[in-house]
Short mmCIF file of C-alpha atoms in Angstrom, two decimals:
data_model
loop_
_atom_site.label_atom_id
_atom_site.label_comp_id
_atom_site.label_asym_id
_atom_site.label_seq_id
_atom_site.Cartn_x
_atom_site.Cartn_y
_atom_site.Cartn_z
CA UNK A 180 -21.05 -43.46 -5.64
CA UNK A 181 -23.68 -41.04 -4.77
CA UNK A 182 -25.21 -43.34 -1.94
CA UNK A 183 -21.36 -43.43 -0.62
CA UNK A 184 -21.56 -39.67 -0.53
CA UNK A 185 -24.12 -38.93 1.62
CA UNK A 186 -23.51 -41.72 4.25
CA UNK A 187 -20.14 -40.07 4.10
CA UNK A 188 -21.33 -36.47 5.01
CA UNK A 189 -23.75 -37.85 7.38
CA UNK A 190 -21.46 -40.13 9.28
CA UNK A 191 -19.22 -36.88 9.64
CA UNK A 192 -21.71 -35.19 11.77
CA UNK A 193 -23.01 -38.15 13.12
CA UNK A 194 -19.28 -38.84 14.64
CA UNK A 195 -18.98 -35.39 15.45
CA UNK A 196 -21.21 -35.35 17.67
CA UNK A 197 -20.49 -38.83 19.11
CA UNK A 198 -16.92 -37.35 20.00
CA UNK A 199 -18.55 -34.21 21.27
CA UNK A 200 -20.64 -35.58 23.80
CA UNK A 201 -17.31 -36.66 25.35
CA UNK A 202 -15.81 -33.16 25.37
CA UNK A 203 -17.47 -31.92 28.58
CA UNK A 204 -16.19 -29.27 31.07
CA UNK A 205 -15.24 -32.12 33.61
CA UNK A 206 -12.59 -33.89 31.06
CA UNK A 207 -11.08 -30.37 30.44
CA UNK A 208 -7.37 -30.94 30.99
CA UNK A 209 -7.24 -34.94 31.45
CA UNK A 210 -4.65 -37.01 28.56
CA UNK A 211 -8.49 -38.32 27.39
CA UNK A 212 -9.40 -35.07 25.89
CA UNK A 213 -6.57 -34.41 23.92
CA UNK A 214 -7.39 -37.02 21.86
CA UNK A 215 -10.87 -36.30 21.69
CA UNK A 216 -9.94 -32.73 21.22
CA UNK A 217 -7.61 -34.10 18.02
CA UNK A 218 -10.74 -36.19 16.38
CA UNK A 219 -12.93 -33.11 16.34
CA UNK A 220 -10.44 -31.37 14.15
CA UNK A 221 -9.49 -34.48 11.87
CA UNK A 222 -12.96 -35.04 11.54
CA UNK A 223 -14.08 -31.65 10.53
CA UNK A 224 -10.77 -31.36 7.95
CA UNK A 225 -12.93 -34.53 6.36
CA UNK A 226 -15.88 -32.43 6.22
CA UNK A 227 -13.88 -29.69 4.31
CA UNK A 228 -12.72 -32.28 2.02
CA UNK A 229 -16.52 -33.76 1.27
CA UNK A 230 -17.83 -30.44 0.49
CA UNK A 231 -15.06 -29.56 -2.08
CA UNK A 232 -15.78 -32.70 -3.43
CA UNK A 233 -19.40 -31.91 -3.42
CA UNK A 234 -18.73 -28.72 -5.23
CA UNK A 235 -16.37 -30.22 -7.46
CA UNK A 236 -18.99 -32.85 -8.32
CA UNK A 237 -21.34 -30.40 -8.75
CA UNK A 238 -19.25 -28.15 -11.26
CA UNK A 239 -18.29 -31.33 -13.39
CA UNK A 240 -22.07 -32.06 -13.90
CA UNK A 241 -22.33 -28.31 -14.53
CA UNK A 242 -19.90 -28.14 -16.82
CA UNK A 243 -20.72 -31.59 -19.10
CA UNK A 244 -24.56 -30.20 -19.50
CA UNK A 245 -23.68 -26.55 -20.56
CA UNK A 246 -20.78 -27.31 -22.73
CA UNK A 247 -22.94 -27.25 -25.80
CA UNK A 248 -24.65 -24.34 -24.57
CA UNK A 249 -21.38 -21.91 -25.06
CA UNK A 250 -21.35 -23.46 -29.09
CA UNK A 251 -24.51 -22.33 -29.20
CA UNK A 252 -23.85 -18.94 -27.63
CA UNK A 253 -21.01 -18.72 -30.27
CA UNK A 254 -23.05 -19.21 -33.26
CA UNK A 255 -25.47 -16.79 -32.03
CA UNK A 256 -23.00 -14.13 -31.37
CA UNK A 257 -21.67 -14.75 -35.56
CA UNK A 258 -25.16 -14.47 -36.52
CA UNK A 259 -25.77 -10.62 -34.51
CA UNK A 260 -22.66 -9.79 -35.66
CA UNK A 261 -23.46 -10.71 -39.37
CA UNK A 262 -27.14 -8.98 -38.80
CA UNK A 263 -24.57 -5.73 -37.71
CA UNK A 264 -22.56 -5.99 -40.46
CA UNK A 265 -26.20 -6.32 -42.81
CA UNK A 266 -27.63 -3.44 -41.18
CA UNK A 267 -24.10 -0.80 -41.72
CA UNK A 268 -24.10 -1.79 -44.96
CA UNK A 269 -27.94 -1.01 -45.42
CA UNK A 270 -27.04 2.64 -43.53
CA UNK A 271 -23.85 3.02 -45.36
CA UNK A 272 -25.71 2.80 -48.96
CA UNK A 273 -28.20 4.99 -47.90
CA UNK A 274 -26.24 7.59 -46.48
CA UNK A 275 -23.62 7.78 -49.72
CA UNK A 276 -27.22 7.87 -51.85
CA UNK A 277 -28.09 10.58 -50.08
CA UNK A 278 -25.15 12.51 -49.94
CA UNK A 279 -24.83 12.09 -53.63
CA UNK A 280 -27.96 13.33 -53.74
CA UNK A 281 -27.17 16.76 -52.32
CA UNK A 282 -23.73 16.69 -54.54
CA UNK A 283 -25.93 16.81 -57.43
CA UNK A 284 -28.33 18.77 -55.99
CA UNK A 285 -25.48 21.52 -55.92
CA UNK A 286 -24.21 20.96 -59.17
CA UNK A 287 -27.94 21.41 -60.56
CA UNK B 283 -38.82 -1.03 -69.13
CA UNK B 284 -41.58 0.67 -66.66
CA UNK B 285 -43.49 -2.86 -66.71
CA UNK B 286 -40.17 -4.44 -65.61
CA UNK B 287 -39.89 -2.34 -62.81
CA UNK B 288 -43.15 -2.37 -61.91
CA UNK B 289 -42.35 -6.35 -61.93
CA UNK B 290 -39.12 -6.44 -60.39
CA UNK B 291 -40.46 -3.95 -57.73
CA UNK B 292 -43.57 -6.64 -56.79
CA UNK B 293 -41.35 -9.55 -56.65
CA UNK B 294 -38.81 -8.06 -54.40
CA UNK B 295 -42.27 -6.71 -51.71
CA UNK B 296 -43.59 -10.29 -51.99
CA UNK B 297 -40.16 -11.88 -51.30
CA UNK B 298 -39.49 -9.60 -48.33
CA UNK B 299 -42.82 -9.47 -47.03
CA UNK B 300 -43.58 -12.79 -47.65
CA UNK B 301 -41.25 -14.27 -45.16
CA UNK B 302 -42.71 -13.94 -41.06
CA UNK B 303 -40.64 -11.87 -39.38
CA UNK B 304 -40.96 -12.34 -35.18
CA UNK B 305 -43.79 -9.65 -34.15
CA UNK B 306 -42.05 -6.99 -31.78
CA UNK B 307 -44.23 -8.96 -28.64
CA UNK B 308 -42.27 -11.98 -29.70
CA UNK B 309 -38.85 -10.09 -29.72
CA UNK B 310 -39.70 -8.65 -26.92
CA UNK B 311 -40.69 -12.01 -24.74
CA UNK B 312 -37.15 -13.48 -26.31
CA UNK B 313 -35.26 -10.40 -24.93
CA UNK B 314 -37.55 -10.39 -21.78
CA UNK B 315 -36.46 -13.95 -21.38
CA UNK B 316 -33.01 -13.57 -21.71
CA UNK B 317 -32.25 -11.05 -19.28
CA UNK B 318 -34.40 -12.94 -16.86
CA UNK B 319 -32.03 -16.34 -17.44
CA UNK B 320 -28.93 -14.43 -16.96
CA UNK B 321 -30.18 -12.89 -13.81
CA UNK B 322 -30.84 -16.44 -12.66
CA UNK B 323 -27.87 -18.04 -13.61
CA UNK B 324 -26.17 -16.28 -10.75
CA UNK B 325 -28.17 -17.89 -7.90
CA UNK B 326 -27.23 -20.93 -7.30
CA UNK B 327 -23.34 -20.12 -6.92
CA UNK B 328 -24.48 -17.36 -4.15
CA UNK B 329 -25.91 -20.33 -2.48
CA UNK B 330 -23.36 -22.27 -2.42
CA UNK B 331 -20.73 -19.29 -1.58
CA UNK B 332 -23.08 -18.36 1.35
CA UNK B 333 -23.20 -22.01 2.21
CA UNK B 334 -19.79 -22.53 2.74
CA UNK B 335 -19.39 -18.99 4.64
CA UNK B 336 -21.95 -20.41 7.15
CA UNK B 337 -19.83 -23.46 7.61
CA UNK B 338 -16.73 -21.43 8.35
CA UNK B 339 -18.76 -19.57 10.85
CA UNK B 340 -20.06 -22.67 12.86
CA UNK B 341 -16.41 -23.95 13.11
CA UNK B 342 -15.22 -21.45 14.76
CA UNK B 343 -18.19 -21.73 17.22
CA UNK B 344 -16.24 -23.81 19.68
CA UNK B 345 -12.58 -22.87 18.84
CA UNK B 346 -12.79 -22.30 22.66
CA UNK B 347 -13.32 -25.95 23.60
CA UNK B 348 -9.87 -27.17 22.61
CA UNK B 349 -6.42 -26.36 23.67
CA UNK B 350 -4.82 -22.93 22.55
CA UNK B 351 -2.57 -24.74 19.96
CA UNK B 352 -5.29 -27.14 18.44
CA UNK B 353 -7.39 -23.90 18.08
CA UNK B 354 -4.72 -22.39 16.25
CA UNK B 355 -4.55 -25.40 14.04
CA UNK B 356 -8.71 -25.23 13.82
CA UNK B 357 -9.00 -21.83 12.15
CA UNK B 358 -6.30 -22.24 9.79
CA UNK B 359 -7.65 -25.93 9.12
CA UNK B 360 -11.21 -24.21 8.88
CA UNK B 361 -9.68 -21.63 6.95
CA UNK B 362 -8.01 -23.31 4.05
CA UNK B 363 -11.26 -25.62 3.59
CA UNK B 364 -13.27 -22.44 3.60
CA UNK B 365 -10.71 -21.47 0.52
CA UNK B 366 -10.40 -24.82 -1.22
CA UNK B 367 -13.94 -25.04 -1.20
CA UNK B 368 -14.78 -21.26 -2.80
CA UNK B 369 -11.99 -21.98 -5.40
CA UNK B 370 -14.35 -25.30 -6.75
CA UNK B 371 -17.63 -22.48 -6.33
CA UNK B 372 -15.74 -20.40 -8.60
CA UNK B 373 -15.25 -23.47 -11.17
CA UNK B 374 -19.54 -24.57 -10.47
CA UNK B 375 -19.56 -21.12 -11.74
CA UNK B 376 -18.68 -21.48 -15.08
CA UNK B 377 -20.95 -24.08 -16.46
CA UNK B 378 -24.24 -21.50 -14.86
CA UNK B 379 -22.15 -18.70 -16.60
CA UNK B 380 -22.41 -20.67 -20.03
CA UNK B 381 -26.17 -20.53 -19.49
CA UNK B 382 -26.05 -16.79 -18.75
CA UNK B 383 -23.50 -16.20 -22.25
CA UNK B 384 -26.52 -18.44 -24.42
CA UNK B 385 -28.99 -15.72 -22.47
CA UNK B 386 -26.69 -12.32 -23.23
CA UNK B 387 -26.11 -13.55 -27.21
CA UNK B 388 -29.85 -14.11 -26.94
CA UNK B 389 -30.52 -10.86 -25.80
CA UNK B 390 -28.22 -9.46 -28.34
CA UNK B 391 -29.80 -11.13 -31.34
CA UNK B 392 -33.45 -10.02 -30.10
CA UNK B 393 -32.47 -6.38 -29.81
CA UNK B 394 -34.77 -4.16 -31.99
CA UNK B 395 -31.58 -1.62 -32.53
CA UNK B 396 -30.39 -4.15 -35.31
CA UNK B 397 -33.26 -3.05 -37.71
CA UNK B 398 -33.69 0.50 -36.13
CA UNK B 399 -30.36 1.54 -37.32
CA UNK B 400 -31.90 1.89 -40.47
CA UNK B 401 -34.22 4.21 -40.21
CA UNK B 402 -31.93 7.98 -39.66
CA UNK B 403 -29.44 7.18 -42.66
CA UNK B 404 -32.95 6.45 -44.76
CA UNK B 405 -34.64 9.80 -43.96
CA UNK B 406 -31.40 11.54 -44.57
CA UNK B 407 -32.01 10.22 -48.28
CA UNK B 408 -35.79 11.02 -48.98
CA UNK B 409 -34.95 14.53 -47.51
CA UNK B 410 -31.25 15.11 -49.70
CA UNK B 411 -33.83 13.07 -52.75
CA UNK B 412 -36.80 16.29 -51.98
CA UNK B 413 -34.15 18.76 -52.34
CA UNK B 414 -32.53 17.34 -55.48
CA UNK B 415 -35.89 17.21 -57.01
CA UNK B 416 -36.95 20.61 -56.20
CA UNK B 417 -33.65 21.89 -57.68
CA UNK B 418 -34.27 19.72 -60.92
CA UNK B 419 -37.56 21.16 -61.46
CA UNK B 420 -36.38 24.89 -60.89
CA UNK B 421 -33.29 24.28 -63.43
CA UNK B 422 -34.85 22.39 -65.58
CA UNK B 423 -38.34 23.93 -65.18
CA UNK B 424 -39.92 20.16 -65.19
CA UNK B 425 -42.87 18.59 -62.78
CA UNK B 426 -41.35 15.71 -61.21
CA UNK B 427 -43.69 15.25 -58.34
CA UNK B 428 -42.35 16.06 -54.86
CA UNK B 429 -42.61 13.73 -52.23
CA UNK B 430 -40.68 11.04 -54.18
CA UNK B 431 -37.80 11.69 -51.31
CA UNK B 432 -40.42 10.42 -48.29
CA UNK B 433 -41.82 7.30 -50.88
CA UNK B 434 -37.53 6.36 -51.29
CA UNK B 435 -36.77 6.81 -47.77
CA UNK B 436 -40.01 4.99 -46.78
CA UNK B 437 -39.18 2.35 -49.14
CA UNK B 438 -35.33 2.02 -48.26
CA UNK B 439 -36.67 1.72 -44.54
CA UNK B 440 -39.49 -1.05 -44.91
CA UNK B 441 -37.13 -3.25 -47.05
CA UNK B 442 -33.53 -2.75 -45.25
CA UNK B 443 -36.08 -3.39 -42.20
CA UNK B 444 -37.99 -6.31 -43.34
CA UNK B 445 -34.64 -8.05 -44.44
CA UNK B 446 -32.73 -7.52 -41.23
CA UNK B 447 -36.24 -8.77 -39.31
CA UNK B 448 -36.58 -12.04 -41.04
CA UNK B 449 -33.19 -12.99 -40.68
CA UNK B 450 -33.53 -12.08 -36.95
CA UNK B 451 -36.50 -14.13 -36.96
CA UNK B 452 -34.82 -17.08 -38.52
CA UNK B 453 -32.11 -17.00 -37.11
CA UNK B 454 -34.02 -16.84 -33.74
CA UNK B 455 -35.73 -19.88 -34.25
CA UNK B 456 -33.32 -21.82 -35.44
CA UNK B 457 -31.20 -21.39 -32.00
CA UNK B 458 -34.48 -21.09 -29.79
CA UNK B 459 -35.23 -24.46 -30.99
CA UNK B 460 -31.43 -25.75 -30.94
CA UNK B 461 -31.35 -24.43 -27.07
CA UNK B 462 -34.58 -25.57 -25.91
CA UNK B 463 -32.73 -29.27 -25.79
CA UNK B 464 -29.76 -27.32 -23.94
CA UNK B 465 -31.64 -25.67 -21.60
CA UNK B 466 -33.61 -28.61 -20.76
CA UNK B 467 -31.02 -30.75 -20.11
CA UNK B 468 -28.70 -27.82 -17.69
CA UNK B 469 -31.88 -27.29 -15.79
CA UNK B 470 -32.63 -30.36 -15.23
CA UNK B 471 -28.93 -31.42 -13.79
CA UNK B 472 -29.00 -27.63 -11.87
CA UNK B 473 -32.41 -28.79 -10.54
CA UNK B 474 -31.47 -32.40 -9.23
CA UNK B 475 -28.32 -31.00 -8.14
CA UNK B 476 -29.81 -28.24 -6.00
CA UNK B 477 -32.13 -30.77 -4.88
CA UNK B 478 -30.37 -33.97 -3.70
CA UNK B 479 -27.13 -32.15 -2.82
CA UNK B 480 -27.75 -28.49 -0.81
CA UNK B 481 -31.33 -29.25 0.12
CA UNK B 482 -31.06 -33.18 0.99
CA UNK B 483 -27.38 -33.14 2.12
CA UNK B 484 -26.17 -30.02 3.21
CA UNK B 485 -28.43 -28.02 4.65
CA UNK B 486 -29.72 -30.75 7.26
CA UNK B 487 -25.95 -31.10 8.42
CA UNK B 488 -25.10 -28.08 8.67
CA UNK B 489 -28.05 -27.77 10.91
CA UNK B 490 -27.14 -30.76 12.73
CA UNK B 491 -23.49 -29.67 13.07
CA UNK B 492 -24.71 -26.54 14.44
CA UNK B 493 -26.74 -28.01 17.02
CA UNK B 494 -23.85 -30.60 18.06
CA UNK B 495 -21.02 -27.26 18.56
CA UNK B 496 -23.58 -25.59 20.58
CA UNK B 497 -24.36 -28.69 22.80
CA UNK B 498 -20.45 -28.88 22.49
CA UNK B 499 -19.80 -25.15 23.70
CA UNK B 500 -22.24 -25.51 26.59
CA UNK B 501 -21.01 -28.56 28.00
CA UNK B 502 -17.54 -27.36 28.22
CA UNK B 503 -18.97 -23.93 30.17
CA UNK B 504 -17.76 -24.16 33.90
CA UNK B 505 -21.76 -24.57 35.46
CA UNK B 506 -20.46 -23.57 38.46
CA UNK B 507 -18.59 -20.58 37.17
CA UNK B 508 -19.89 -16.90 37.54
CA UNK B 509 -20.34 -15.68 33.85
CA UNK B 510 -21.96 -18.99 33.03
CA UNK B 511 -25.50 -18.07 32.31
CA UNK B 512 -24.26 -14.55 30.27
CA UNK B 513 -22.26 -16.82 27.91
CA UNK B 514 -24.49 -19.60 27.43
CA UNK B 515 -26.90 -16.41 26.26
CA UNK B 516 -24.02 -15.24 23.83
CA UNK B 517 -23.41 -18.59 22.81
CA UNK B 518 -27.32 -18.91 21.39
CA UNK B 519 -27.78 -15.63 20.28
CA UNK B 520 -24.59 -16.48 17.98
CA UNK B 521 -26.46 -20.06 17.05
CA UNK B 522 -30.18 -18.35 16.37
CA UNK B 523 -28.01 -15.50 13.83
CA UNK B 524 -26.48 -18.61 12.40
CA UNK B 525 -29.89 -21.10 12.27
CA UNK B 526 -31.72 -17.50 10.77
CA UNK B 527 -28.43 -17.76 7.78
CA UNK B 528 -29.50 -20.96 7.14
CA UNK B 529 -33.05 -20.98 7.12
CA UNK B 530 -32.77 -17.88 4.54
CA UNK B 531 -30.20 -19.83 2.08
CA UNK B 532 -32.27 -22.42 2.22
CA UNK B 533 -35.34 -20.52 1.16
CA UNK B 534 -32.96 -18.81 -1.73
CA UNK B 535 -32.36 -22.50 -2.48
CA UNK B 536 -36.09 -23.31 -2.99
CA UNK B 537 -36.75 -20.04 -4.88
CA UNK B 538 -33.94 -21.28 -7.13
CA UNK B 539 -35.21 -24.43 -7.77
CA UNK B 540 -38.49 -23.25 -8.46
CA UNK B 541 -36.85 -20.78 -10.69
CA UNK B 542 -34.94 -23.41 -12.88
CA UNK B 543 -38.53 -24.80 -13.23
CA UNK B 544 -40.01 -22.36 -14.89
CA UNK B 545 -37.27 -21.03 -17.31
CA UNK B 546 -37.50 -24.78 -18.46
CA UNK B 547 -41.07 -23.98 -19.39
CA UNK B 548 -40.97 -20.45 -20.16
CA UNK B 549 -38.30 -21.53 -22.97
CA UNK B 550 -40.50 -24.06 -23.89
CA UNK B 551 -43.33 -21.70 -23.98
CA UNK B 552 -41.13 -19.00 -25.61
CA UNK B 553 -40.49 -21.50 -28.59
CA UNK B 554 -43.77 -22.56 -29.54
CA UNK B 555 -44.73 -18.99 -30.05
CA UNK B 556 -41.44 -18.27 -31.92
CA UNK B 557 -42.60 -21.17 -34.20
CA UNK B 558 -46.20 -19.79 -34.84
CA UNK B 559 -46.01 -17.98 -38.30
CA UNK B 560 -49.51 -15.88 -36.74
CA UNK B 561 -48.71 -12.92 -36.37
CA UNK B 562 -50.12 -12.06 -32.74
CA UNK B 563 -48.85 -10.15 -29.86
CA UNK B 564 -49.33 -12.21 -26.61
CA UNK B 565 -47.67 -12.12 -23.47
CA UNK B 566 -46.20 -15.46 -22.42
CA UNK B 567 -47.39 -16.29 -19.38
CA UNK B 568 -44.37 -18.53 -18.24
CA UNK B 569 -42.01 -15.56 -18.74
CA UNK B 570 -44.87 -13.52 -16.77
CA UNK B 571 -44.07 -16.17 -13.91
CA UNK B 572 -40.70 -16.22 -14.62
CA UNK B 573 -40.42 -12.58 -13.97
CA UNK B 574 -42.42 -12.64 -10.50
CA UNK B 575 -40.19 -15.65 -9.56
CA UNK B 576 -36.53 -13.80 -10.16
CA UNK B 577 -38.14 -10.83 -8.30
CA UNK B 578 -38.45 -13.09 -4.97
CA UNK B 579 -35.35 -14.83 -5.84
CA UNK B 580 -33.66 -11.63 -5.61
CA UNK B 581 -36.32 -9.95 -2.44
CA UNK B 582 -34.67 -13.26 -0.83
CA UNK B 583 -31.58 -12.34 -1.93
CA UNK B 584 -31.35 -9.28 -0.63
CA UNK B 585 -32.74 -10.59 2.63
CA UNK B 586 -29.67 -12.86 2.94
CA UNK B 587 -27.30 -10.31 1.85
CA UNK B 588 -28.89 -7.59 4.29
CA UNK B 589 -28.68 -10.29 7.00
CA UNK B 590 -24.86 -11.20 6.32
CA UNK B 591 -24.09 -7.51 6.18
CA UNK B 592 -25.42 -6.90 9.70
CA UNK B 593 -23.51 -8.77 11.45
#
């Protein structure tokens, strides 16, 4: 599939320029280079198409290797978010001790 | 009951301080690490965005060479392509972005303000614990020692600390060791991608292409006509601005690749020292490179931006 691919993309240029070397300033005008004129722009809407493919390709393959990675991102985001809740309850604790402290402190 | 809490006091030191928390050096190279992936992750998308831009701006080249009509029907053709194609970037996106989320969560988890919240709410208590004693001794006219306050809030700090720092550290190397498979495996496919598809496809046909509209656009000149040799001069200055595009997306591309190289190993590197129960602050010399790398990657960067911009 891959080999297909790039013979694709290469034969693109490769007729490109076979069709351009026709376009010169003498055929300017003449039926001939209408058609020409019409393969140029057929042949670069392929080249579009191979390069979305390309990218889409290349996003699929993306996409199937990091999949697990945003699982993984998940689980790591619970765990902060459990070492947050660890931590305000540590500060929480400590700052009702203390302000107990200074109640009875008062009352004393 | 004082030799019980003597007991109970040593058992609970040796349980937290028995378990390796991460040193702050090894914190440190995790956060280090992470900010440097997520930085990275955005690369190879600005290549191929900057890619497809050059493209665009080759087609329209020789939208002189055809009839008025047909180069109506070339932009818009060139046009929509240029679109289509973006819209997939946008999609390629989103698997490098799941690399950059694993990289932010990482970041999160290493941040030092988890066990540093501690610390202010803990002082608060050895100071408001001082005060209370002071006024116990005055009403009561007893000698309880001052200073127990600062041994509490000490206390309070080292073990709320130590038990937020070895869960970090667990949990740390559970998922460093759980990634290092991920990361392997999306930098290897980013890697061969980069490789086979924008420097062994792409960027040699866009260079041909370019070559074969200029060739194009200066056969079609009139050689007879009498602004002949000032356009052929436009026409190359245009190409060289365009061949200079390439050449820098192509060395973005390299610096990329290289790039995915190392955080491969610098994650690698970055887990056998999260493993190591020694206690020793080194600097990882993969995330050293790492660092130096993303720097070019983004001097190169900016060089390609810069360039665009001055058109």
């Amino acid at each position: 599939m891959k080999k297909e691919q790039d013979a694709a993309y290469k034969d693109i240029v490769a007729a490109m320029q076979e069709v351009n070397s026709r376009r010169t300033f003498r055929n300017i005008g003449m039926p001939e280079r209408e058609d020409l004129d019409r393969a140029v722009l057929l042949l670069e809407e392929l080249s579009w198409k191979i390069m979305s493919a390309d990218i889409a390709t290349f996003a699929e393959r993306m996409g199937a290797a990091a999949k697990d990675l945003k699982a993984l991102a998940g689980k790591i985001v619970k765990s902060y978010k459990e070492l947050r809740a660890v931590a305000a309850a540590i500060r929480k604790a400590a700052t009702a001790a203390g302000r107990a402290a200074d109640i009875a402190g008062k009352i004393i | 009951m004082k030799r019980y809490l003597c007991l109970s006091g040593a058992v609970l030191f040796l349980t937290v301080a028995g378990c390796a928390s991460l040193t702050g050096t090894q914190i440190s190279s995790i956060n280090r690490y992470s900010r440097l992936l997520e930085k990275n992750a955005e690369m190879p998308n600005a290549v191929i965005t900057g890619l497809v831009s050059v493209k665009y701006d080759i087609e329209l080249l020789n939208t002189g060479t055809v009839s008025p009509d047909q180069a109506n029907e070339k932009l818009w053709n060139s046009y929509k392509g240029k679109e289509t194609s973006l819209e997939k970037a946008g999609r390629a996106d989103a698997g490098l972005k799941l690399l950059g989320e694993y990289a932010v969560a990482l970041a999160r988890l290493s941040s030092k303000g988890l066990s540093e919240d501690i610390k202010k709410p803990s002082e608060k208590l050895g100071i408001s614990a001082d005060t209370l004693v002071a006024c116990y001794n005055r009403a009561v006219g007893s000698r309880v020692p001052p200073g127990i306050g600062l041994l509490l809030s000490k206390g309070t700090i080292f073990i709320g600390r130590s038990l937020i720092r070895n869960a970090q550290a667990d949990a740390l190397r559970e998922y460093a060791q759980e990634g290092d498979t991920l990361v392997a495996l999306v930098t290897e496919v980013l890697k061969r991608q980069m490789d086979s598809l924008i420097l062994g496809q792409w960027i040699p046909a866009l260079k041909a292409d370019l070559k074969t509209k200029q060739e194009d656009l200066l056969n079609n000149l009139n050689p007879d006509g009498d602004y002949t040799a000032y356009y052929a001069t436009q026409v190359n200055k245009e190409v060289a601005t365009i061949i200079a595009r390439i050449d820098n997306l192509e060395k973005l591309t390299r610096d990329a690749v290289r790039s995915v190289g190392i955080i491969r190993r610098a994650h690698r590197e970055l887990l056998a020292n999260v493993l190591e129960r020694k206690k020793i602050g080194v600097v990882l010399s993969e995330t050293v490179n790492l660092y130096q790398a993303t720097k070019d990657l983004y001097d190169t960067w900016h060089v390609v931006t810069r360039f665009k911009n001055s058109e």
